PDB file of C-alpha atoms in Angstrom:
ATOM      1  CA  UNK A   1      -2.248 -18.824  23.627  1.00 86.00           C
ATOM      2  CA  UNK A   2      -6.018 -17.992  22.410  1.00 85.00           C
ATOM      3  CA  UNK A   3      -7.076 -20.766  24.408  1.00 89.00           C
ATOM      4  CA  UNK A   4      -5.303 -19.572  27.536  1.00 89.00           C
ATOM      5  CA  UNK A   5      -6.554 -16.153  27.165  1.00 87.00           C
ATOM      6  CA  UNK A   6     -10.274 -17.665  26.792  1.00 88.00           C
ATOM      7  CA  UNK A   7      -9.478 -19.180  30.350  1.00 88.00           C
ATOM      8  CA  UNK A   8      -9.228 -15.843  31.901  1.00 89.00           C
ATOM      9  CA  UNK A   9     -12.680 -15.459  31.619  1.00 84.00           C
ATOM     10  CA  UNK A  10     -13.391 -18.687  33.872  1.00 84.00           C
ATOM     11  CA  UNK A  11     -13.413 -16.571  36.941  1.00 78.00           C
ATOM     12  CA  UNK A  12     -16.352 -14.178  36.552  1.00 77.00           C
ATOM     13  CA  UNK A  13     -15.317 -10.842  38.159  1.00 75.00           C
ATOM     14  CA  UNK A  14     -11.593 -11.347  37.906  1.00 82.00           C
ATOM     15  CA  UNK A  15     -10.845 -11.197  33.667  1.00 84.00           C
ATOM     16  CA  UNK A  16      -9.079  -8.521  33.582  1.00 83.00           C
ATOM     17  CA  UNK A  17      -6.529  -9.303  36.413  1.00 88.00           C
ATOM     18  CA  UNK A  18      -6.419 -13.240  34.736  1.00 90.00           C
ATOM     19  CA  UNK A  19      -5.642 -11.770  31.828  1.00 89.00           C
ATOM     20  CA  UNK A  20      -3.320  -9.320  32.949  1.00 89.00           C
ATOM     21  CA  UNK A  21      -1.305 -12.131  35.027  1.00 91.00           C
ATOM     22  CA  UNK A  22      -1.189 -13.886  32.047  1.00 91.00           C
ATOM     23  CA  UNK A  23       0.278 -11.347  29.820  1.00 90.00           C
ATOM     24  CA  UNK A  24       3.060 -10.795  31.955  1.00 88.00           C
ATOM     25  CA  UNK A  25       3.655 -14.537  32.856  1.00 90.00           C
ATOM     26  CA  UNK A  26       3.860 -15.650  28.877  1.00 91.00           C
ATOM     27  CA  UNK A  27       6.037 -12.623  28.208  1.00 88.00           C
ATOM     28  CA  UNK A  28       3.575 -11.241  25.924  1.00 85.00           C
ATOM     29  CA  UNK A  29       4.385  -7.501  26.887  1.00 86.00           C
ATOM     30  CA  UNK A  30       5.920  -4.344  24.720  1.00 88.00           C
ATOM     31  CA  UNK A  31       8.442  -2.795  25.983  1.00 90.00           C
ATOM     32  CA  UNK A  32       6.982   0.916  25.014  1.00 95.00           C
ATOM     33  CA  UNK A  33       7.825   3.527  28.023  1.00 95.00           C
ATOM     34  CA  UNK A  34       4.716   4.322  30.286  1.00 96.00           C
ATOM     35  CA  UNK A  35       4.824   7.866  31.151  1.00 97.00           C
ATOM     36  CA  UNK A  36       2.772   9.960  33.353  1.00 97.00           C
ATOM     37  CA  UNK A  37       0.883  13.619  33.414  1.00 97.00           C
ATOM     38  CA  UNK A  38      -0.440  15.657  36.506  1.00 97.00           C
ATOM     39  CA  UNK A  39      -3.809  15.231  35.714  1.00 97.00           C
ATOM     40  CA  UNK A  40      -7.023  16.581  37.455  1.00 96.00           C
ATOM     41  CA  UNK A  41     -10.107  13.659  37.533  1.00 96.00           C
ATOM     42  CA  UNK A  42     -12.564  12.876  39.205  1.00 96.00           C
ATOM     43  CA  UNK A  43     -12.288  10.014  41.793  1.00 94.00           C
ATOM     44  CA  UNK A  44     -14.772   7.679  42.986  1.00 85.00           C
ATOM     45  CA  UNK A  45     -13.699   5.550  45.217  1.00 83.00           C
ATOM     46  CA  UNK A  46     -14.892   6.185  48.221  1.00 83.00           C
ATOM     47  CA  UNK A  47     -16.632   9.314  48.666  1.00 88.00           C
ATOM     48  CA  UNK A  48     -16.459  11.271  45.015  1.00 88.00           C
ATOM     49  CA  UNK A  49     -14.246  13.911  44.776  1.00 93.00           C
ATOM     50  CA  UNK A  50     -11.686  16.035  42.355  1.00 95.00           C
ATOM     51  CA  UNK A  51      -7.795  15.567  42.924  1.00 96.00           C
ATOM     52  CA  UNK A  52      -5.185  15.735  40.664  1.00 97.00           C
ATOM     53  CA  UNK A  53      -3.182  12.039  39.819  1.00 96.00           C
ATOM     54  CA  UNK A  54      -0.135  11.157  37.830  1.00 97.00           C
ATOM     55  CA  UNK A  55      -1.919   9.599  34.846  1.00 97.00           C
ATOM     56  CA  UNK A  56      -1.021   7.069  32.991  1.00 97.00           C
ATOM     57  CA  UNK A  57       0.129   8.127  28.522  1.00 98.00           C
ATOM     58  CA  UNK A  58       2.157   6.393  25.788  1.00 98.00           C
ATOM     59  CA  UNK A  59       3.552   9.500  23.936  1.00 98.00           C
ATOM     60  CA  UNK A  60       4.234   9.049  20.261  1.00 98.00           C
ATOM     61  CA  UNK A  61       8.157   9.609  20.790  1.00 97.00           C
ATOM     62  CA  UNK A  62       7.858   6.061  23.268  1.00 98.00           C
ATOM     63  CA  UNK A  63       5.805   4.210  20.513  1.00 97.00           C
ATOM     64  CA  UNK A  64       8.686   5.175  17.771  1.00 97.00           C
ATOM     65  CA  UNK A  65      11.836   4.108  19.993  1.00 96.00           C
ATOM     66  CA  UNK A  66      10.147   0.577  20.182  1.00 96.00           C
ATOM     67  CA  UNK A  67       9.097   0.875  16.939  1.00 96.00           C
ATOM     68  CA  UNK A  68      12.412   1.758  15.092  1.00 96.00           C
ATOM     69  CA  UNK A  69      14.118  -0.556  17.152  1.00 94.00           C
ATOM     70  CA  UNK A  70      12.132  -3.482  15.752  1.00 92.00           C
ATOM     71  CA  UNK A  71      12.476  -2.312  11.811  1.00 94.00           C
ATOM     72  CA  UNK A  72       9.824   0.250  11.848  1.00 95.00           C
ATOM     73  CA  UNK A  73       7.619  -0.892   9.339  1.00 96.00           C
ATOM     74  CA  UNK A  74       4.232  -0.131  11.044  1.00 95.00           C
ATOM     75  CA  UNK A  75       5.320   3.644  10.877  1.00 96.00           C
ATOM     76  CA  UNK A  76       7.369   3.465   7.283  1.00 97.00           C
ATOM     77  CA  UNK A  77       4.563   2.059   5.206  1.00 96.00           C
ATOM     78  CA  UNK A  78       5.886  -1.699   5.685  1.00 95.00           C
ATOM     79  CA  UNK A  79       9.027  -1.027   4.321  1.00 96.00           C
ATOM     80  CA  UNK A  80      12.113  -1.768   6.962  1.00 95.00           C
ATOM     81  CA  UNK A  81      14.640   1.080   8.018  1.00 94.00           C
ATOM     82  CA  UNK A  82      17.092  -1.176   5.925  1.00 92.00           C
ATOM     83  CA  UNK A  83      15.457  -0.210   2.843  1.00 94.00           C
ATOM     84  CA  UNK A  84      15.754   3.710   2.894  1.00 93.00           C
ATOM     85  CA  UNK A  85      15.053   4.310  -0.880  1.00 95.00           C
ATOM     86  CA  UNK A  86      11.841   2.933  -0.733  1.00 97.00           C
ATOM     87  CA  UNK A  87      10.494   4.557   2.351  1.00 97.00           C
ATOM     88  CA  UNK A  88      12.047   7.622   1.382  1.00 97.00           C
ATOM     89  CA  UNK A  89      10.749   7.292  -1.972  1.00 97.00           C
ATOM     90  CA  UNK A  90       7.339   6.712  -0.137  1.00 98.00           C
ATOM     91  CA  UNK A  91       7.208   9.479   1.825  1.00 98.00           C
ATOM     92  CA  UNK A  92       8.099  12.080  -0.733  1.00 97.00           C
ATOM     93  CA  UNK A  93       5.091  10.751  -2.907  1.00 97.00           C
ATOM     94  CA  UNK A  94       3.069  10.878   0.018  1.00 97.00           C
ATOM     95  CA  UNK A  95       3.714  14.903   0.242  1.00 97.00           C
ATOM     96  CA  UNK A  96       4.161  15.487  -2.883  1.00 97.00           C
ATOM     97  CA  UNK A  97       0.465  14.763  -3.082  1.00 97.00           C
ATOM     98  CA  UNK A  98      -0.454  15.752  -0.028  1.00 97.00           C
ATOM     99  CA  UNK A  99       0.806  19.676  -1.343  1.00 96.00           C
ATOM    100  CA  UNK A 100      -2.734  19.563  -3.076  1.00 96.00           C
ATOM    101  CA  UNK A 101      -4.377  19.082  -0.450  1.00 95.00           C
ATOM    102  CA  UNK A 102      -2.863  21.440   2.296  1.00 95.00           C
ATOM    103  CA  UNK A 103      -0.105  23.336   0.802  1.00 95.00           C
ATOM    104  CA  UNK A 104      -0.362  26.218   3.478  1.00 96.00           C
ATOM    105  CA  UNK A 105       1.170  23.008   6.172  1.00 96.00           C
ATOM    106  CA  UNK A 106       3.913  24.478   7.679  1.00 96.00           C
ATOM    107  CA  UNK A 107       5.742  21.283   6.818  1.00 96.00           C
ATOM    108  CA  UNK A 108       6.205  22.640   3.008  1.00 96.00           C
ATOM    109  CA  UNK A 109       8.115  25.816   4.413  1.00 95.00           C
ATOM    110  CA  UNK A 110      10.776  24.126   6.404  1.00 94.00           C
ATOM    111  CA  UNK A 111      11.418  22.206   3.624  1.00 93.00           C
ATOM    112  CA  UNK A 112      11.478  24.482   1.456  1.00 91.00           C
ATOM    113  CA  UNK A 113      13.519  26.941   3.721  1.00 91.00           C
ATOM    114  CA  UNK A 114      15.873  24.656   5.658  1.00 89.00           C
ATOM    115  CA  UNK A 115      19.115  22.722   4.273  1.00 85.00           C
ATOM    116  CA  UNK A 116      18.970  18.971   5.558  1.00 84.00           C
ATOM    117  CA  UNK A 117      14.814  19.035   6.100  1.00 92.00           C
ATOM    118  CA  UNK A 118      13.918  16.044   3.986  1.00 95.00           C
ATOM    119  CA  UNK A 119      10.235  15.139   3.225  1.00 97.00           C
ATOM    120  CA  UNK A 120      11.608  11.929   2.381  1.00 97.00           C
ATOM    121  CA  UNK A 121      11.836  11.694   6.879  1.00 97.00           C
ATOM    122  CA  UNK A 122       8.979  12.996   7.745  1.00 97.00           C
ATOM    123  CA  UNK A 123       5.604  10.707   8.743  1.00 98.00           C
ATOM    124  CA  UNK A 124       2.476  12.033   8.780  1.00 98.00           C
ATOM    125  CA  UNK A 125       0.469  11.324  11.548  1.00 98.00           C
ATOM    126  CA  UNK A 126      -3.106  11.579  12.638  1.00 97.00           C
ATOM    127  CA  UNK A 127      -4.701  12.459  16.275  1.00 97.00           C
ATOM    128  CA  UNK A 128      -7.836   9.836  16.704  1.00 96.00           C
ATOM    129  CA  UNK A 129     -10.441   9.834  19.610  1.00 95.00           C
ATOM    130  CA  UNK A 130     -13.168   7.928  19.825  1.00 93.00           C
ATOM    131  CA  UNK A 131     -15.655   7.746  22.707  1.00 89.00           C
ATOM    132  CA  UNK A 132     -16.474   4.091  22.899  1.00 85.00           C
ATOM    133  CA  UNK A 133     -18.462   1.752  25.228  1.00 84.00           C
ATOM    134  CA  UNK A 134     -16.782   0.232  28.412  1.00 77.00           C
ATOM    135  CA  UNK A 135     -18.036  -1.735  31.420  1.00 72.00           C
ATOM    136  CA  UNK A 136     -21.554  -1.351  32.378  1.00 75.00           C
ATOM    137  CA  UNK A 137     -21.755   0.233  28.720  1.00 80.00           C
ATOM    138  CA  UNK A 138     -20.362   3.549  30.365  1.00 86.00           C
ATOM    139  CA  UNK A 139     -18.829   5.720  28.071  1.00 90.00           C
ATOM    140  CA  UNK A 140     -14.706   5.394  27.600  1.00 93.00           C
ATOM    141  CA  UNK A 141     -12.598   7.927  25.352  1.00 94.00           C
ATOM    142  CA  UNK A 142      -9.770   6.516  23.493  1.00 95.00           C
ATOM    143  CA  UNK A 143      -7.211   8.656  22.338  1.00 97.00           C
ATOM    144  CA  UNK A 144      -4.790   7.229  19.780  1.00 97.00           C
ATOM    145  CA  UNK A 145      -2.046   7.784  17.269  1.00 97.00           C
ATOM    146  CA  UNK A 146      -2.729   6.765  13.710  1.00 97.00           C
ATOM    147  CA  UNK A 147      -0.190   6.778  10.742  1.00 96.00           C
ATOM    148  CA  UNK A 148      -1.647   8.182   7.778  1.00 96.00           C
ATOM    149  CA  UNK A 149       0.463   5.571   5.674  1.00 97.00           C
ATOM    150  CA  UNK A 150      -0.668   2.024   6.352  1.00 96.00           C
ATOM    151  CA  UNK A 151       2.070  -0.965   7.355  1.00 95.00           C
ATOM    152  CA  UNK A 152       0.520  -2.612   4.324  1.00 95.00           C
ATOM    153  CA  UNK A 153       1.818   0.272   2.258  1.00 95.00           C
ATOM    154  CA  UNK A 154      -0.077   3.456   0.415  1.00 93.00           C
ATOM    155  CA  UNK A 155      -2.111   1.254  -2.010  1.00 94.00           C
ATOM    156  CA  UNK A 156      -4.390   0.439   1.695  1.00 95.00           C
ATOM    157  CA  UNK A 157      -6.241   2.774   3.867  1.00 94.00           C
ATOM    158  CA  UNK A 158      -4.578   3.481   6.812  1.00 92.00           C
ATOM    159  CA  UNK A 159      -7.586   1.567   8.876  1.00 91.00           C
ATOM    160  CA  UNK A 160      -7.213  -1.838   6.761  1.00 92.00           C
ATOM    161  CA  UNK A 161      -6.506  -4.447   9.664  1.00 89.00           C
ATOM    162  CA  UNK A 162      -6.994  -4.730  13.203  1.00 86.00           C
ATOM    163  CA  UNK A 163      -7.103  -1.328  15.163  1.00 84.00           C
ATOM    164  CA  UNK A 164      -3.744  -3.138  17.441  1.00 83.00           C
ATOM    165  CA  UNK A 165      -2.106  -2.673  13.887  1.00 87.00           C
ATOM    166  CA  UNK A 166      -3.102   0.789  12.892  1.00 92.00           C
ATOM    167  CA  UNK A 167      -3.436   2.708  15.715  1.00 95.00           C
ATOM    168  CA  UNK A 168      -1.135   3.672  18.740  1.00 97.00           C
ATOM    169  CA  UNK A 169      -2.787   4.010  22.179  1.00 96.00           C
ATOM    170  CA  UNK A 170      -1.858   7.144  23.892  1.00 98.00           C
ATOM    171  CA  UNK A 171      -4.314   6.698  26.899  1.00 97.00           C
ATOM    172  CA  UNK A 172      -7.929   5.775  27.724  1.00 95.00           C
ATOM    173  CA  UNK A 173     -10.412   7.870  30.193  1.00 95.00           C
ATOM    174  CA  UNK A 174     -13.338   6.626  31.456  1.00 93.00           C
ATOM    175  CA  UNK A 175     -16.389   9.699  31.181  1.00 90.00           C
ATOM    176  CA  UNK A 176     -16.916   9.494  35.235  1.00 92.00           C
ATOM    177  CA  UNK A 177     -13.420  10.213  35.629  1.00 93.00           C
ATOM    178  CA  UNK A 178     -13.712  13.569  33.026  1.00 92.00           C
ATOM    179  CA  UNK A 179     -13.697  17.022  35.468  1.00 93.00           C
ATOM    180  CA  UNK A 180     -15.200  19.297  33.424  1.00 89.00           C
ATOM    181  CA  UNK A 181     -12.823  19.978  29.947  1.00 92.00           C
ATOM    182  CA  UNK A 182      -9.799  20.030  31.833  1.00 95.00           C
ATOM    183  CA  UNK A 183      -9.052  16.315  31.853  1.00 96.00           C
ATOM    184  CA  UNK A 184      -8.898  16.273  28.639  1.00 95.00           C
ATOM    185  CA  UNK A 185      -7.382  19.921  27.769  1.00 96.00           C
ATOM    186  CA  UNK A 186      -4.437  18.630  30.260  1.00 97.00           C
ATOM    187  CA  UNK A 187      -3.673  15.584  28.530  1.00 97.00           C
ATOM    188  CA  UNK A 188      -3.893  16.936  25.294  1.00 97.00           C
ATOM    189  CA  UNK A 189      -1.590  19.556  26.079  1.00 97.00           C
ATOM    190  CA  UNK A 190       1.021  16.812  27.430  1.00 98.00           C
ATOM    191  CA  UNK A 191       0.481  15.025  23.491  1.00 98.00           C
ATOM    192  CA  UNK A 192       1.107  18.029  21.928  1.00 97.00           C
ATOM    193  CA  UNK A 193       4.570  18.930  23.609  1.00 97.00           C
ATOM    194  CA  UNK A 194       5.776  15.954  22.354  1.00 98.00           C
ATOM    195  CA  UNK A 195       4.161  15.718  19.252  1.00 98.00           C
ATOM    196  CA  UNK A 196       5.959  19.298  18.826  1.00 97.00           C
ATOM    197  CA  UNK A 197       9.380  18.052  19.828  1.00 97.00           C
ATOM    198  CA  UNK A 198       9.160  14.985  17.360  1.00 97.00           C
ATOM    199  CA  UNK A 199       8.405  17.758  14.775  1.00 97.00           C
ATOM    200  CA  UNK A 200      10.337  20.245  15.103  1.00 95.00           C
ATOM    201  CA  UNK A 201      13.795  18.003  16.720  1.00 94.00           C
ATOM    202  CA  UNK A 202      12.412  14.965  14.930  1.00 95.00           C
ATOM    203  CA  UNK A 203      13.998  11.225  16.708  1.00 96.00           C
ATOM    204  CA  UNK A 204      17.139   9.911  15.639  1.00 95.00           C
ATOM    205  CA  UNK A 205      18.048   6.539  14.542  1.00 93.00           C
ATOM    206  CA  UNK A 206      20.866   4.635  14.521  1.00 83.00           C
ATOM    207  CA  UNK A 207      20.654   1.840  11.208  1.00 74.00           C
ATOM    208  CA  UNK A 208      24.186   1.723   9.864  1.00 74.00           C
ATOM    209  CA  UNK A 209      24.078   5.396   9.526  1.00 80.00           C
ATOM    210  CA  UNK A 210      22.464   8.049  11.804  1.00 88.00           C
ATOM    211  CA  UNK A 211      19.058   8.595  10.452  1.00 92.00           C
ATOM    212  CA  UNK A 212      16.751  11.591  11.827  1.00 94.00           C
ATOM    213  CA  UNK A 213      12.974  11.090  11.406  1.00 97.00           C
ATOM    214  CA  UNK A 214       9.907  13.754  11.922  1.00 97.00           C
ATOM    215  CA  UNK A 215       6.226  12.945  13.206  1.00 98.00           C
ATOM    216  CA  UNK A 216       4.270  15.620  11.534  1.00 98.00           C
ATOM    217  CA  UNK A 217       0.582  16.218  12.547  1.00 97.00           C
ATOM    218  CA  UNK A 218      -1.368  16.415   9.688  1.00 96.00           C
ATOM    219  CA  UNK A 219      -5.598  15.923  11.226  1.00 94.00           C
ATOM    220  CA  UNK A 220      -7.354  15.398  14.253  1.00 94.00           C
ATOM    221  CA  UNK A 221      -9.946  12.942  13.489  1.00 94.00           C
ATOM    222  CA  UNK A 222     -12.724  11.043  15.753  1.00 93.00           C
ATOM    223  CA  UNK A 223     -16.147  10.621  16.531  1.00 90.00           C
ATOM    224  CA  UNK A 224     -18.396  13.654  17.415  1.00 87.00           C
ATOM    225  CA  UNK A 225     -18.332  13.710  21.555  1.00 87.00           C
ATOM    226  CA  UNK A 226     -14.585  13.269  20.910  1.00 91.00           C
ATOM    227  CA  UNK A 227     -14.661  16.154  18.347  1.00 91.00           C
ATOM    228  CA  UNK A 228     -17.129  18.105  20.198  1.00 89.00           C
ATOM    229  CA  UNK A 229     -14.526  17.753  23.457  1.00 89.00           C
ATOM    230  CA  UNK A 230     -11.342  18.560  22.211  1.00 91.00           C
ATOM    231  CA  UNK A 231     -12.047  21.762  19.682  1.00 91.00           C
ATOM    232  CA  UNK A 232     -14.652  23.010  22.659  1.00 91.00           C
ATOM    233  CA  UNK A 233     -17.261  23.045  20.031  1.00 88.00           C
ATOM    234  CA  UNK A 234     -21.139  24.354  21.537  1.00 85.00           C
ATOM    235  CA  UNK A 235     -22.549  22.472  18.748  1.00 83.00           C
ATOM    236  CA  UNK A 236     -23.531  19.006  18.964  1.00 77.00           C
ATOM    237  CA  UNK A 237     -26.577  16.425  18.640  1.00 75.00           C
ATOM    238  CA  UNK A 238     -28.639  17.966  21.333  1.00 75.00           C
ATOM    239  CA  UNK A 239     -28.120  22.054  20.692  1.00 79.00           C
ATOM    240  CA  UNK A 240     -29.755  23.882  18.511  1.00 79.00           C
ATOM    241  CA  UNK A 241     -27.116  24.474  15.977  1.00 81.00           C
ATOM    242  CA  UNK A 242     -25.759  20.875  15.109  1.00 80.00           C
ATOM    243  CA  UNK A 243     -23.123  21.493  12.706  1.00 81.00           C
ATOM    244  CA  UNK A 244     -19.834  23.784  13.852  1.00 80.00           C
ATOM    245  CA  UNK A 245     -19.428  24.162   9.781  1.00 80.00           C
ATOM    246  CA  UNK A 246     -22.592  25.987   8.741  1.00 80.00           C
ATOM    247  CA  UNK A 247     -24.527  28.305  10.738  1.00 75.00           C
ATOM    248  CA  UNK A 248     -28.067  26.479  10.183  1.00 68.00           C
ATOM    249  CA  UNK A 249     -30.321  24.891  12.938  1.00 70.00           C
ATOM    250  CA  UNK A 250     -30.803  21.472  12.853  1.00 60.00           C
ATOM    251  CA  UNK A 251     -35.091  20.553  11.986  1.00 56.00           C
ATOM    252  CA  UNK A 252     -35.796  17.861  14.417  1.00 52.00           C
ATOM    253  CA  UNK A 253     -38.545  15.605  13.355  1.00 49.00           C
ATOM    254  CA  UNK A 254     -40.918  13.083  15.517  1.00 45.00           C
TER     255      UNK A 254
END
């Protein structure tokens, strides 16, 4: 398969397409629901101009019907939904722990205040972005699901392995396509609905008994233009006040 996939590249100009023909011919495809969110971009072909597109997500709720249907360990810590005292036993550690940490998390009051709410359920989750490189070295954000648990279990980071194996893609936006903050505000808004119905309804499974899980938000983590974008921060590498955490300016040197 490698070396088929190193054939794509034989046609300069065409690599993506090969290797998107490919994909699909070997059968090499998930099956994880592609959704869409009226989205307002900029377009450039043809002459530039703003217009609002179905665009393209994975939510979080698509990623865990797959997911579960498979076993689940990438979201349970490697453990399999057959084996519901150790993932259970997992999770409760996990927050447990976590109570040290953040014990104002609304997650500790539902527990605490509502019969059948069991920590032992509920999988913390991180929100990543990450403003990478694409073609022409243009810049690309990459916004992604990341379990704070690894599938290698709790004695790994959550990073240890490939980023196919520790994050979930929700979508990917090239910069030329950003208008203004509201691409970004609009799909972030779409994550957080369902983010907020995994929470607060959780996702049931069926594994020889009925078994309800929760996705509970925990960070939002990233690089700085990723950062910057999605709290609407004025600070930043190039303004006068760098950090959004102190109230210092930044001494510039050279």
């Amino acid at each position: 398969m490698l070396r088929m996939m190193a054939q794509c590249a034989a046609n300069k100009g065409n690599e993506c397409r090969n290797l998107h023909k490919l994909i699909h011919k070997t059968g090499k495809t998930l099956p994880v629901d592609i959704s869409s969110e009226p989205t307002k971009v900029v377009l450039l072909s043809g002459r530039p101009r703003v217009a609002t597109i179905r665009y393209p997500i994975l939510y979080l709720s698509a990623w865990a019907k797959q997911l579960f249907s498979t076993g689940g360990q990438m979201l349970l810590g490697g453990h399999s939904l057959e084996d519901p005292d150790a993932y259970c036993r997992m999770l409760r550690v996990f927050w447990q722990r976590f109570r040290h940490v953040r014990p104002e998390h609304d997650v500790y009051d539902r527990a605490d205040a509502e019969a059948g709410f069991d920590l032992g359920f509920c999988i913390p989750v991180a929100i990543h972005g990450d403003e990478g490189r694409g073609k022409l070295k243009r810049p690309v954000m990459v916004l992604s699901y990341q379990p704070l648990i690894s599938f290698k279990g709790p004695r790994f980071v959550n990073s240890s392995g490939h980023s196919f194996t520790t994050r979930l893609l929700f979508t990917v936006v090239p910069s030329e396509m950003y208008y203004k903050q509201q691409t970004i505000d609009t799909l972030h808004a779409a994550m957080v609905r369902d983010l907020q119905s995994l929470y607060s309804d959780g996702i049931t499974v069926w594994k020889q008994q009925t078994l309800k899980f929760r996705f509970v938000p925990v960070m939002l983590k990233g690089d700085w233009p990723y950062i910057r974008a999605a709290a609407h921060l004025a600070t930043g590498f190039t303004s006068k006040r760098v950090c959004h955490l102190c109230s210092s300016e930044a001494t510039r040197f050279g």
